[in-house]
Amino acid sequence: MTLDRSTMWPYDEHGEKGEYSYARDRTPTVVAAEDALGELEGGSALLFPSGAGATTALVLSQLRPGDTIALAAGCYYGTGVLFETLERWGLHHVEFDQTGPPPDGVQLVWLEAPSNPFLTMPDLEAAAAHPAPVVVDSTAATPVHLRPLEHGADFVVHSATKYLGGHHDVLLGAVVCRDPAAAEALHLFRTRTGIVAAPDPAWLLLRGLKTLEVRVRRQTESAAVIAERLRSHPAVSVVRHPGIGGMISFDVADEAAARRVETATRLIVNATSLGGTTSTMESRRRWEGDRVPGGLLRLSVGLEDPDAVWADLAQALDTTL
Ligand SMILES: *Cc1c(COP(=O)(O)O)cnc(C)c1O
C-alpha cells in the first residue's frame, strides 16, 4: 500500500463522483488500514484520530441527551473523564462491576478487556444478555487474544496508539462494528463531524498490523514471566495480570516507593502509554488520584529480553527495601 496524501480525486469522464472524492469522506490509505483491522476483528472498522476521538464519535452517534452509559468501574481513566466532560450535554454514566451483569435502565454498556490498570476481564455473556448495545474497549487484549464481536459485542473500540500501532509513534483510534449498517451510519456521522483519521498514521497502522501477532504473543509470554517473578518479590504486595497481553499492574508500599521504583529503572522507560516495542512504566497516582492505590505501578512489557526487563525491575524494586 502506497501512502496517498491526496485530499481530492477527480470525477470521472462523465463528471460523476468515484469511490474517492474528498478526504473527509474516505481516503485509500485509511480504507486499507480499516479493511485490515476489520478482518482481524471480524467486523467493519472505522478509524479516528485517537482512541478518545473514536469513543467520542461512537457515544455521540449512538446516544441522545438524557441517555446513560453503564461504564466498567476501574477502566481507562481517560474514558471516565471524557464521559464526565459530556455530562454537560446531558450524557450520563454510572459505573458498575464488569465481572457481573450491567445495571438496568442504561442505553449503552461500556466494557474494557482487560481494564486498564486494574486488569479485570468483563463478563461478556452477561453483557450480551442486556438489551442495550455493548461496546468493548479491547485496546489491551487486541484481536490476537479476544474478538469481542464473536461474544455478542456490538462495537469494539481500540486506542490504536497502543498495541495495534505498536511502536509509540502513531496516535490513532478505531471502532469496529458488527452490523455493516451501523458502520455506515457511524461513517456518515464521522464525515459530517470531521473526526477523521489522516493517511500518515493509517499507513503506520498498516505497518504495525503486519507484526501484531508476533509482538503481542511475545509480550504476553514475557509479561507472564515477569508477573510470576513480581509475585515473589518482597517489595510487591499485589500483582495483576490477566494471563493475556503485555500489561501488568502491581503495588509497592506507597506513593513514595512507587516514585522511587519508576525513577530507578534504566531499560524500562518511565513514561505513560503502553503497547509499544519498548517497555514503559509509571505510577498511575499522578493521573488517577485516589482512584488507584498510591503504590500502583503500571508496566507495559515490550519486546526486550524478559530477563533483562526483570533484572532492571528487580534492581529498581530493591532500592525500596
Ligand atoms: C490509551 C487508551 C485510550 C485512549 O486512546 P488515545 O489513543 O490515547 O486517545 C482508550 N482506552 C484505553 C484502554 C487506552 O489504553
XYZ file of C-alpha atoms and ligand atoms in Angstrom:
336
model
C 0.000 0.000 0.000
C 1.466 3.318 -1.038
C 0.746 6.294 1.173
C -1.741 8.582 -0.606
C -1.968 12.041 0.935
C -4.428 13.482 -1.607
C -7.427 15.352 -0.257
C -9.342 15.195 -3.554
C -9.720 12.832 -6.509
C -11.026 13.904 -9.946
C -14.566 12.997 -11.036
C -14.825 10.551 -13.912
C -15.186 11.495 -17.589
C -18.953 11.995 -17.102
C -18.366 14.324 -14.158
C -19.505 11.667 -11.704
C -18.015 11.032 -8.275
C -15.982 7.819 -7.947
C -15.098 5.798 -4.850
C -12.900 8.626 -3.582
C -13.683 12.308 -3.996
C -12.882 14.261 -0.822
C -10.654 13.193 2.085
C -13.103 13.936 4.899
C -15.319 11.180 3.493
C -12.681 8.495 2.796
C -9.084 8.044 1.671
C -7.485 4.899 0.223
C -4.752 4.511 2.841
C -7.241 4.791 5.707
C -9.622 2.371 3.979
C -6.776 -0.157 3.536
C -5.984 0.013 7.259
C -9.692 -0.249 8.119
C -10.021 -3.349 5.936
C -7.006 -4.968 7.626
C -8.315 -4.252 11.136
C -11.877 -5.246 10.197
C -10.588 -8.618 9.062
C -8.726 -9.151 12.343
C -11.823 -8.315 14.436
C -14.435 -9.852 12.130
C -16.400 -6.627 11.529
C -16.424 -3.251 9.754
C -13.704 -0.933 11.048
C -13.562 2.863 11.002
C -10.501 4.883 12.010
C -10.483 8.035 14.127
C -7.655 10.428 15.036
C -7.249 8.886 18.528
C -8.852 6.358 20.855
C -10.610 9.212 22.653
C -11.858 10.506 19.289
C -13.262 7.056 18.486
C -15.018 6.967 21.869
C -16.473 10.466 21.386
C -17.764 9.731 17.896
C -19.276 6.425 18.960
C -21.199 7.716 22.002
C -22.386 10.906 20.263
C -23.647 8.919 17.288
C -25.347 6.240 19.404
C -26.912 8.268 22.217
C -29.032 11.350 22.829
C -29.309 13.804 25.739
C -30.753 12.082 28.815
C -29.217 8.686 27.956
C -26.983 6.804 30.382
C -23.857 4.712 29.763
C -23.013 1.831 32.138
C -19.226 2.158 32.390
C -16.963 -0.596 33.714
C -15.515 0.600 37.027
C -11.730 0.806 37.051
C -11.416 1.083 33.280
C -9.221 3.532 31.362
C -9.208 6.763 33.324
C -9.494 8.954 30.235
C -12.789 7.324 29.214
C -14.426 8.252 32.540
C -13.038 11.791 32.266
C -14.381 12.064 28.715
C -17.852 10.907 29.783
C -17.679 13.411 32.663
C -16.975 16.128 30.090
C -20.007 15.065 28.019
C -22.240 15.287 31.113
C -22.860 18.946 30.232
C -24.582 17.808 27.023
C -26.909 15.579 29.021
C -24.999 12.327 28.632
C -24.884 10.433 31.931
C -22.822 7.484 33.067
C -22.885 5.096 36.009
C -20.065 2.769 36.995
C -20.585 -0.944 37.582
C -18.520 -4.060 38.224
C -17.914 -5.514 34.747
C -17.280 -9.011 36.110
C -21.057 -9.187 36.647
C -24.189 -8.096 34.710
C -24.672 -4.408 33.742
C -27.361 -2.387 35.573
C -30.876 -1.926 34.161
C -32.064 1.344 32.644
C -28.949 2.207 30.610
C -28.774 2.804 26.856
C -25.163 1.692 26.272
C -22.847 -0.758 28.053
C -19.137 0.093 28.002
C -16.676 -2.680 28.914
C -12.905 -2.941 28.802
C -10.927 -6.111 28.113
C -8.900 -6.206 30.252
C -9.463 -2.974 32.179
C -6.559 -0.534 32.382
C -4.938 -0.535 35.005
C -6.937 -2.949 37.219
C -6.875 -5.711 34.601
C -10.266 -7.296 35.269
C -11.959 -9.139 32.401
C -15.608 -8.350 31.564
C -18.424 -10.905 31.733
C -19.232 -10.709 28.018
C -22.066 -13.206 28.233
C -23.885 -11.219 30.936
C -23.398 -8.002 28.950
C -24.669 -9.571 25.709
C -27.875 -10.552 27.527
C -28.515 -6.853 28.330
C -30.899 -5.080 25.909
C -28.524 -2.128 25.337
C -25.747 -2.217 22.703
C -22.411 -3.399 24.099
C -19.067 -1.724 23.452
C -15.797 -3.441 24.352
C -12.658 -1.323 24.549
C -10.286 -4.096 23.540
C -7.130 -1.989 23.386
C -5.218 -4.177 25.836
C -6.490 -7.577 24.646
C -6.055 -6.919 20.886
C -7.681 -9.287 18.358
C -4.772 -11.662 18.967
C -6.341 -12.616 22.308
C -10.006 -11.653 22.001
C -12.554 -10.994 19.248
C -15.415 -9.380 21.211
C -17.834 -9.362 18.257
C -17.865 -13.167 18.461
C -19.007 -12.882 22.087
C -22.043 -10.724 21.438
C -20.457 -7.250 21.484
C -21.873 -4.715 19.020
C -18.812 -2.476 18.835
C -15.102 -2.869 19.550
C -13.062 0.231 20.364
C -9.282 0.461 20.125
C -6.726 3.010 21.046
C -4.580 2.004 18.053
C -1.946 4.236 19.654
C -1.111 1.231 21.820
C -0.638 -2.368 20.569
C -2.068 -2.022 17.057
C 0.362 0.760 16.089
C 2.837 -0.793 18.453
C 5.895 1.465 18.141
C 4.999 4.573 20.185
C 4.835 6.684 17.031
C 1.188 6.799 15.965
C -1.876 8.364 17.609
C -4.996 6.675 16.263
C -8.306 5.130 17.315
C -10.782 2.691 15.827
C -14.356 1.474 16.146
C -15.189 -1.941 14.686
C -18.913 -2.543 14.109
C -20.647 -5.916 13.966
C -23.504 -4.544 11.859
C -22.467 -3.054 8.470
C -25.465 -0.662 8.634
C -24.218 0.675 11.973
C -20.795 1.178 10.386
C -22.381 3.114 7.537
C -24.258 5.362 9.976
C -21.086 5.958 12.004
C -19.177 6.691 8.800
C -21.742 9.355 7.865
C -21.509 10.848 11.366
C -17.705 10.863 11.056
C -17.791 12.621 7.678
C -20.191 15.252 8.980
C -18.370 15.914 12.247
C -14.894 15.670 10.688
C -13.433 13.388 13.385
C -11.407 11.719 10.634
C -8.063 9.891 10.718
C -5.299 11.094 8.395
C -3.445 8.871 5.878
C 0.003 9.049 7.542
C -0.982 7.406 10.851
C -3.137 4.912 8.925
C -0.068 3.897 6.933
C 1.874 3.407 10.173
C -1.000 1.305 11.484
C -0.815 -0.919 8.390
C 2.884 -1.427 9.094
C 2.163 -2.176 12.767
C -0.564 -4.719 11.993
C 1.901 -6.824 9.985
C 3.748 -7.733 13.176
C 0.847 -7.506 15.640
C 0.546 -11.197 16.319
C 4.252 -11.896 16.915
C 4.620 -8.777 19.031
C 1.596 -9.446 21.230
C 2.346 -13.155 21.714
C 5.889 -12.351 22.768
C 4.714 -9.529 25.078
C 2.151 -11.828 26.694
C 4.794 -14.506 27.284
C 7.285 -12.036 28.726
C 4.618 -10.386 30.911
C 3.603 -13.773 32.347
C 7.236 -14.446 33.316
C 7.655 -11.015 34.890
C 4.305 -11.195 36.736
C 5.369 -14.513 38.226
C 8.672 -13.081 39.453
C 6.955 -9.961 40.814
C 4.694 -12.188 42.934
C 7.672 -13.426 44.900
C 9.462 -10.079 45.280
C 9.344 -8.839 48.918
C 8.668 -5.181 47.911
C 5.490 -6.090 45.980
C 2.091 -6.716 47.582
C -0.440 -7.136 44.749
C 0.267 -8.273 41.153
C -2.384 -8.024 38.424
C -2.002 -9.810 35.091
C -4.974 -11.494 33.417
C -2.817 -14.016 31.537
C -3.254 -12.151 28.231
C -1.456 -9.074 26.945
C 1.727 -7.315 27.938
C 0.232 -5.056 30.615
C 0.832 -5.716 34.308
C -0.027 -3.594 37.322
C 1.396 -4.142 40.777
C 1.538 -2.363 44.105
C 4.520 -1.346 46.180
C 4.239 0.131 49.701
C 3.103 3.670 48.893
C 3.365 6.634 46.529
C 6.930 7.467 47.584
C 8.057 3.869 46.965
C 6.345 3.868 43.554
C 8.153 7.091 42.647
C 11.491 5.566 43.704
C 10.911 2.452 41.603
C 9.754 4.244 38.442
C 12.710 6.635 38.515
C 15.289 3.909 39.210
C 14.840 1.873 36.005
C 17.322 2.121 33.124
C 15.902 -0.128 30.411
C 12.219 0.375 31.235
C 11.243 3.891 30.157
C 9.493 5.969 32.834
C 6.650 7.204 30.638
C 2.932 6.894 30.110
C 1.262 4.869 27.327
C 1.626 1.169 26.616
C 1.725 -1.462 23.905
C 4.967 -0.408 22.218
C 8.166 -2.265 21.424
C 9.934 -0.650 24.396
C 8.815 -1.348 27.968
C 7.230 1.594 29.776
C 6.260 2.004 33.418
C 4.664 4.712 35.506
C 2.917 5.303 38.795
C -0.757 5.854 37.965
C -1.441 8.023 41.038
C -0.180 11.085 39.123
C -3.096 10.736 36.656
C -5.823 8.938 38.523
C -5.570 10.293 42.090
C -7.306 8.345 44.859
C -8.971 6.018 42.394
C -5.835 3.848 42.422
C -3.616 2.695 45.312
C -0.756 5.170 45.851
C 1.804 2.434 45.231
C 0.262 1.177 41.966
C 2.704 0.908 39.070
C 1.602 0.051 35.552
C 4.152 -1.788 33.444
C 3.807 -2.376 29.715
C 6.216 -5.123 28.749
C 7.935 -4.521 25.413
C 9.951 -6.757 23.125
C 13.214 -6.717 25.078
C 14.702 -9.881 26.563
C 12.380 -10.629 29.527
C 15.390 -11.459 31.727
C 16.809 -8.000 31.030
C 13.451 -6.353 31.840
C 13.236 -8.351 35.064
C 16.831 -7.535 36.060
C 16.080 -3.833 35.589
C 12.810 -4.031 37.505
C 14.328 -6.095 40.325
C 17.185 -3.622 40.895
C 14.643 -0.756 40.928
C 12.431 -2.606 43.449
C 15.462 -3.414 45.587
C 16.012 0.317 46.146
C 12.844 0.342 48.323
C 13.932 -2.497 50.630
C -4.948 4.987 25.703
C -6.278 4.382 25.838
C -7.421 5.027 25.339
C -7.368 6.406 24.693
O -6.715 6.347 23.475
P -5.891 7.572 22.843
O -5.353 6.998 21.578
O -4.857 7.979 23.844
O -6.873 8.674 22.609
C -8.640 4.382 25.441
N -8.738 3.169 26.050
C -7.670 2.541 26.548
C -7.846 1.210 27.203
C -6.400 3.106 26.470
O -5.342 2.470 26.989
